[in-house]
Amino acid sequence: MANNQELNELLNAINNLLNLPAAQQLLQLNSNTCERAYEAYVLSLCVEAVRRAGGTAELKGILSGANPNPVVLRGAPGSMASRNQNFAFASCALRNKRFEFHVDVEYQGTSGAPHEIDVSMCDEVHAEAVRNTNGRPKADGNKLLMAFECKFYESTPGVSLGRTFVGLISDCGALRLKAFVANLTSEKLGLYFSKSSRPQPFLGLIPTDAASEERFIRNVEQELRKWA
Amino acid sequence: MTLTEDDAAKLLHSVLNLLQLSSAREVLDGIEESRRLGIEELLPEQKGLELKQVARTRRRPPSNVELVHIVLERLHQRLVVLPTLGTAIRTRLGAHDVLWRVDTEFVSVDRFPEARLSDLLPDSAENLMLAFAEIRKLIPPQTVERA
């Protein structure tokens, strides 16, 4: 049992944390921003995996080309071909393969239905055709190569998003890697994804847990090496 | 420090008030949602034919002590993990600034306001890590979310 002094110490420590000016800014942050930041973080890990595999990756803006400043990422799902903003993507090369990583892009599933994919790896020739025609990328064949569902949970994770992602993936072609990535661990989600052919779970993936980052980067790197 | 249910109730009352004063509306929503989702637990070992016919898990409301740990985990994600996400994005993408914008032809800016990477990187963010470490010295993390 905690005595009054211990309890007051704990309350004071929490009070000190919450009263820091930096805390005030972060506490009021819109949760959409946290979600978008988590997607950008996963994109940055994919870029790291390309480099570790011996490839190159550079950011390009759809309007400005290489090294856009500032880097503009989608704040909501949208079209890969949109020129409404200078939306950026990672243009990558590994051996003789060229491909791109995108954030928050809509793909057309094999059924014809549209799907939003948080972080995706797309064949470069296909992505260029999409940009030239103002069309929508397809999730079949060798066009969509990897798909990541990213979730920055601010409450206890349930299985509903996992279930939705499994449905989405079933409407895509054979992917090199399909993964559900989240900031929190969850036994329930772990169990759900433990069935064969389900997406690979990367739960509790955060920068303060170096082992979790390493595991994710290595998996992406290995898939890239096998493919290229 | 070992908290009793009464200690935890007093602590929760104070911390939730502080969060309200800080207008941390979405953090509070997340805590409330976690309370609603409850805690999954295994049924105790029992014999009997009926038990073989049912799933071995059930959901129950979190205790006050468990809710304190949930609240601390939420604060850790918001105040410690978010700035480190910002730093990781900046380093790995080699981008000093990142903006999140929407395609205004389809999405209202009111619903998805523009955000910047610097929003995740307030001045003196390192003080947050130190302050949180002080809390963890007093009350180490405990896994409560089987969910």
XYZ file of C-alpha atoms in Angstrom:
375
model
C 0.000 0.000 0.000
C 1.336 3.489 -0.855
C 1.536 5.980 2.013
C 0.343 9.565 1.637
C 3.834 10.870 1.024
C 4.461 8.387 -1.818
C 1.103 9.164 -3.354
C 1.782 12.908 -3.228
C 5.205 12.355 -4.772
C 3.623 10.489 -7.660
C 0.934 13.110 -8.148
C 3.556 15.880 -8.091
C 5.634 14.023 -10.671
C 2.594 13.703 -12.958
C 1.742 17.353 -12.340
C 5.292 18.402 -13.267
C 5.080 16.413 -16.504
C 1.696 17.792 -17.553
C 2.663 21.386 -16.741
C 5.709 21.418 -19.005
C 5.066 23.758 -21.971
C 6.060 20.965 -24.371
C 3.410 18.702 -22.816
C 0.675 21.278 -23.301
C 1.417 21.452 -27.047
C 1.423 17.666 -27.463
C -1.674 17.053 -25.354
C -3.715 19.320 -27.579
C -2.477 17.781 -30.807
C -5.200 16.510 -33.124
C -5.197 12.683 -33.165
C -5.237 12.773 -36.995
C -1.788 14.332 -36.811
C -0.568 11.461 -34.613
C -1.923 8.969 -37.173
C -0.288 10.764 -40.103
C 3.005 11.000 -38.220
C 2.931 7.270 -37.565
C 2.432 6.568 -41.291
C 5.357 8.858 -42.131
C 7.440 7.013 -39.545
C 6.645 3.653 -41.198
C 7.532 5.196 -44.584
C 10.871 6.295 -43.124
C 11.555 2.732 -41.897
C 10.805 1.372 -45.389
C 13.279 3.882 -46.858
C 15.856 2.687 -44.320
C 15.202 -0.927 -45.379
C 15.808 -0.066 -49.057
C 19.148 1.535 -48.183
C 20.189 -1.401 -46.002
C 19.393 -3.766 -48.868
C 21.901 -1.819 -50.962
C 19.395 0.279 -52.863
C 18.768 4.006 -53.160
C 15.769 6.056 -52.075
C 15.065 9.728 -52.594
C 11.998 11.823 -51.947
C 10.270 13.355 -54.940
C 7.422 15.846 -55.125
C 4.847 15.224 -57.847
C 5.226 18.858 -58.966
C 8.773 19.785 -57.980
C 10.732 16.543 -58.519
C 13.673 15.436 -56.353
C 14.263 16.698 -52.820
C 11.090 18.744 -52.244
C 11.268 21.340 -49.510
C 9.073 21.216 -47.547
C 8.043 17.589 -47.918
C 4.259 17.442 -48.321
C 2.554 14.189 -47.364
C -1.127 13.343 -47.655
C -3.135 14.252 -44.579
C -6.014 12.056 -45.762
C -6.351 9.257 -48.318
C -6.211 10.511 -51.885
C -5.236 9.967 -55.482
C -1.680 9.001 -56.417
C -2.016 11.272 -59.452
C -3.250 14.353 -57.586
C -1.366 17.556 -58.436
C -3.463 19.620 -56.094
C -0.476 19.736 -53.727
C 3.185 18.857 -54.218
C 2.593 15.421 -52.648
C 5.812 13.512 -52.034
C 6.760 9.854 -52.420
C 9.982 7.879 -52.061
C 11.493 6.934 -55.417
C 13.640 3.823 -54.985
C 16.004 1.602 -56.952
C 17.433 -1.791 -56.022
C 19.529 -3.688 -58.582
C 17.427 -3.505 -61.765
C 14.125 -2.866 -59.952
C 12.531 0.566 -59.640
C 9.674 1.202 -57.277
C 8.059 3.820 -55.070
C 6.736 4.065 -51.540
C 3.571 6.137 -51.094
C 1.531 7.296 -48.132
C -2.274 7.282 -47.985
C -3.023 6.374 -51.591
C -6.203 4.804 -52.993
C -5.813 1.591 -55.030
C -8.349 -0.343 -57.049
C -8.809 -3.859 -55.692
C -9.199 -6.952 -57.858
C -12.980 -6.671 -57.403
C -12.853 -3.120 -58.764
C -13.595 -1.569 -55.375
C -11.309 1.242 -54.157
C -9.136 0.740 -51.072
C -7.016 3.155 -49.068
C -3.568 1.850 -48.160
C -1.603 3.702 -45.478
C 1.872 2.918 -46.782
C 2.305 1.104 -50.072
C 5.088 -0.009 -52.366
C 4.201 0.324 -56.041
C 6.045 -0.613 -59.224
C 7.501 2.595 -60.737
C 6.327 1.971 -64.316
C 2.781 1.497 -63.049
C 2.971 4.604 -60.815
C 4.183 6.666 -63.775
C 1.314 5.382 -65.907
C -1.076 6.392 -63.120
C 0.404 9.903 -62.980
C 0.380 10.279 -66.789
C -3.227 9.195 -67.147
C -4.601 10.657 -63.908
C -5.922 7.154 -63.209
C -5.910 4.977 -60.103
C -3.264 2.352 -59.304
C -4.266 -1.300 -59.331
C -3.746 -3.648 -56.403
C -3.174 -6.702 -58.585
C -0.302 -8.490 -60.312
C 3.102 -6.972 -59.768
C 1.812 -3.426 -59.408
C 1.136 -3.176 -55.694
C 4.080 -4.964 -54.083
C 3.747 -4.276 -50.351
C 0.935 -2.883 -48.193
C 1.138 -1.630 -44.611
C -1.769 -0.710 -42.364
C -0.454 1.724 -39.750
C -2.220 2.580 -36.529
C -1.197 4.899 -33.719
C -3.549 3.645 -31.014
C -4.654 6.053 -28.298
C -6.938 3.499 -26.665
C -6.784 -0.237 -26.083
C -6.406 -1.952 -29.482
C -9.373 -4.008 -30.640
C -9.442 -6.409 -33.587
C -11.755 -4.399 -35.820
C -9.024 -2.615 -37.804
C -7.145 -5.891 -38.200
C -10.303 -7.484 -39.554
C -10.797 -4.613 -42.018
C -7.209 -4.933 -43.240
C -7.599 -8.685 -43.767
C -10.652 -7.918 -45.925
C -8.733 -5.288 -47.880
C -5.785 -7.610 -48.500
C -8.102 -10.353 -49.769
C -9.037 -7.949 -52.578
C -5.401 -7.458 -53.625
C -3.105 -9.644 -55.715
C -0.210 -11.643 -54.260
C 1.851 -9.116 -52.290
C 5.530 -9.453 -51.367
C 4.690 -8.244 -47.862
C 1.464 -7.323 -46.103
C 1.759 -6.068 -42.568
C -0.268 -4.532 -39.768
C 1.852 -2.042 -37.855
C 0.842 -0.430 -34.558
C 2.404 1.494 -31.698
C 0.902 -0.728 -28.985
C 1.161 -4.449 -28.362
C -2.052 -6.443 -28.188
C -2.522 -10.122 -27.417
C -5.896 -10.049 -29.113
C -4.467 -8.668 -32.369
C -1.500 -11.020 -32.103
C -3.860 -13.978 -31.897
C -5.961 -12.691 -34.768
C -2.943 -12.388 -37.061
C -1.460 -15.726 -35.977
C -3.587 -17.659 -38.491
C -1.706 -18.561 -41.649
C -1.975 -16.268 -44.692
C -2.955 -13.316 -42.489
C -0.856 -10.117 -42.621
C 2.266 -10.081 -40.508
C 1.813 -8.107 -37.276
C 4.375 -5.584 -36.056
C 2.825 -4.524 -32.763
C 4.510 -2.149 -30.349
C 6.670 -0.666 -33.116
C 7.987 2.647 -31.774
C 11.329 4.509 -31.963
C 11.971 4.075 -28.234
C 12.027 0.284 -28.745
C 15.063 -0.290 -30.967
C 14.416 -4.048 -31.203
C 10.935 -3.483 -32.631
C 12.339 -1.134 -35.297
C 15.099 -3.575 -36.153
C 12.651 -6.441 -36.606
C 10.486 -4.401 -38.964
C 13.374 -3.043 -41.052
C 14.941 -6.513 -41.373
C 11.686 -8.048 -42.571
C 11.187 -5.393 -45.241
C 14.858 -5.587 -46.225
C 14.710 -9.396 -46.575
C 11.605 -9.233 -48.755
C 13.240 -6.601 -50.947
C 16.402 -8.707 -51.318
C 14.381 -11.839 -52.224
C 12.379 -9.890 -54.797
C 15.203 -7.942 -56.438
C 5.033 1.712 -4.870
C 2.002 -0.544 -4.613
C -1.290 1.210 -5.193
C -4.531 0.138 -3.551
C -7.830 0.632 -5.358
C -8.514 3.674 -3.130
C -5.093 5.193 -3.868
C -5.650 4.625 -7.559
C -9.124 6.205 -7.441
C -7.702 9.381 -5.827
C -4.867 9.493 -8.335
C -7.206 8.998 -11.291
C -9.484 11.776 -10.094
C -6.560 14.222 -9.918
C -4.901 13.178 -13.192
C -8.113 13.229 -15.218
C -8.828 16.714 -13.831
C -5.364 17.869 -14.883
C -5.932 16.490 -18.374
C -9.246 18.294 -18.568
C -7.589 21.557 -17.529
C -5.021 20.962 -20.285
C -7.854 20.542 -22.845
C -6.436 17.110 -23.709
C -9.799 16.101 -25.117
C -8.597 13.327 -27.430
C -6.343 11.812 -24.780
C -9.334 11.697 -22.431
C -11.464 10.144 -25.200
C -8.824 7.428 -25.650
C -8.811 6.669 -21.917
C -12.598 6.494 -21.878
C -12.565 4.187 -24.894
C -10.062 1.911 -23.126
C -12.352 1.780 -20.099
C -15.227 0.821 -22.384
C -13.206 -1.922 -24.104
C -12.275 -3.386 -20.720
C -9.733 -6.059 -19.900
C -9.701 -9.523 -21.444
C -8.853 -12.272 -19.005
C -8.694 -16.048 -18.950
C -11.347 -17.893 -16.984
C -9.945 -19.569 -13.864
C -9.202 -23.307 -14.070
C -12.408 -25.213 -13.352
C -13.676 -28.662 -14.124
C -16.960 -29.399 -15.717
C -18.610 -30.214 -18.989
C -20.132 -26.726 -19.386
C -16.713 -25.084 -19.335
C -15.644 -27.189 -22.318
C -18.470 -25.653 -24.322
C -17.495 -22.003 -23.846
C -14.565 -19.783 -24.754
C -11.950 -19.569 -22.020
C -11.770 -15.763 -21.995
C -14.063 -13.033 -20.772
C -14.089 -9.235 -20.677
C -14.333 -7.267 -17.450
C -14.052 -3.562 -16.544
C -10.538 -2.379 -15.623
C -9.829 -1.857 -11.933
C -8.714 1.610 -10.789
C -5.125 0.379 -10.530
C -5.248 -0.985 -14.080
C -6.758 2.281 -15.292
C -3.887 4.243 -13.726
C -1.455 2.112 -15.745
C -3.522 2.635 -18.882
C -3.488 6.418 -18.320
C 0.292 6.400 -17.820
C 0.777 4.374 -21.002
C -1.362 6.915 -22.929
C 0.738 9.774 -21.533
C 3.902 7.888 -22.522
C 2.669 7.519 -26.113
C 1.616 11.187 -26.385
C 4.464 12.860 -24.565
C 7.452 10.573 -25.057
C 6.824 8.476 -28.179
C 5.382 11.235 -30.409
C 8.470 13.496 -30.268
C 10.705 10.490 -30.999
C 8.543 9.729 -34.057
C 9.194 13.297 -35.197
C 12.947 12.908 -34.769
C 12.979 9.529 -36.564
C 11.030 10.945 -39.535
C 13.364 13.946 -39.799
C 16.510 11.808 -39.611
C 15.498 8.936 -41.878
C 13.726 10.983 -44.550
C 16.346 13.732 -44.384
C 13.490 16.225 -44.375
C 13.781 19.244 -42.134
C 10.103 19.997 -42.390
C 7.142 17.849 -43.330
C 3.648 19.178 -43.933
C 0.498 17.100 -43.962
C -2.005 18.544 -46.389
C -5.182 17.247 -47.965
C -6.426 17.215 -51.510
C -8.819 20.128 -51.079
C -10.897 19.030 -54.082
C -12.201 16.145 -51.976
C -11.519 16.782 -48.304
C -12.369 19.727 -46.105
C -9.426 21.424 -44.413
C -11.714 21.935 -41.398
C -11.845 18.188 -40.879
C -8.171 17.550 -41.594
C -6.298 20.746 -40.701
C -2.776 21.170 -42.043
C -0.134 19.899 -39.633
C 3.653 20.159 -39.505
C 6.400 17.889 -38.272
C 7.436 20.657 -35.873
C 4.067 20.178 -34.093
C 5.512 16.890 -32.799
C 8.789 18.482 -31.783
C 8.086 21.197 -29.236
C 11.007 23.069 -27.658
C 12.586 21.201 -24.745
C 10.878 17.913 -25.647
C 13.773 16.124 -23.898
C 12.414 17.424 -20.573
C 9.319 15.288 -21.160
C 11.425 12.116 -21.215
C 13.143 13.107 -17.974
C 9.865 13.988 -16.264
C 8.285 10.729 -17.391
C 11.294 8.753 -16.179
C 10.709 10.261 -12.714
C 7.164 8.875 -12.761
C 8.417 5.449 -13.841
C 10.840 5.397 -10.920
C 7.864 5.711 -8.586
C 5.519 3.377 -10.451
C 7.108 0.914 -12.905
C 5.141 -0.160 -15.987
C 2.761 -3.053 -15.685
C 1.127 -4.894 -18.520
C -2.602 -4.666 -18.040
C -3.875 -4.748 -21.598
C -4.406 -8.303 -22.679
C -6.847 -6.891 -25.204
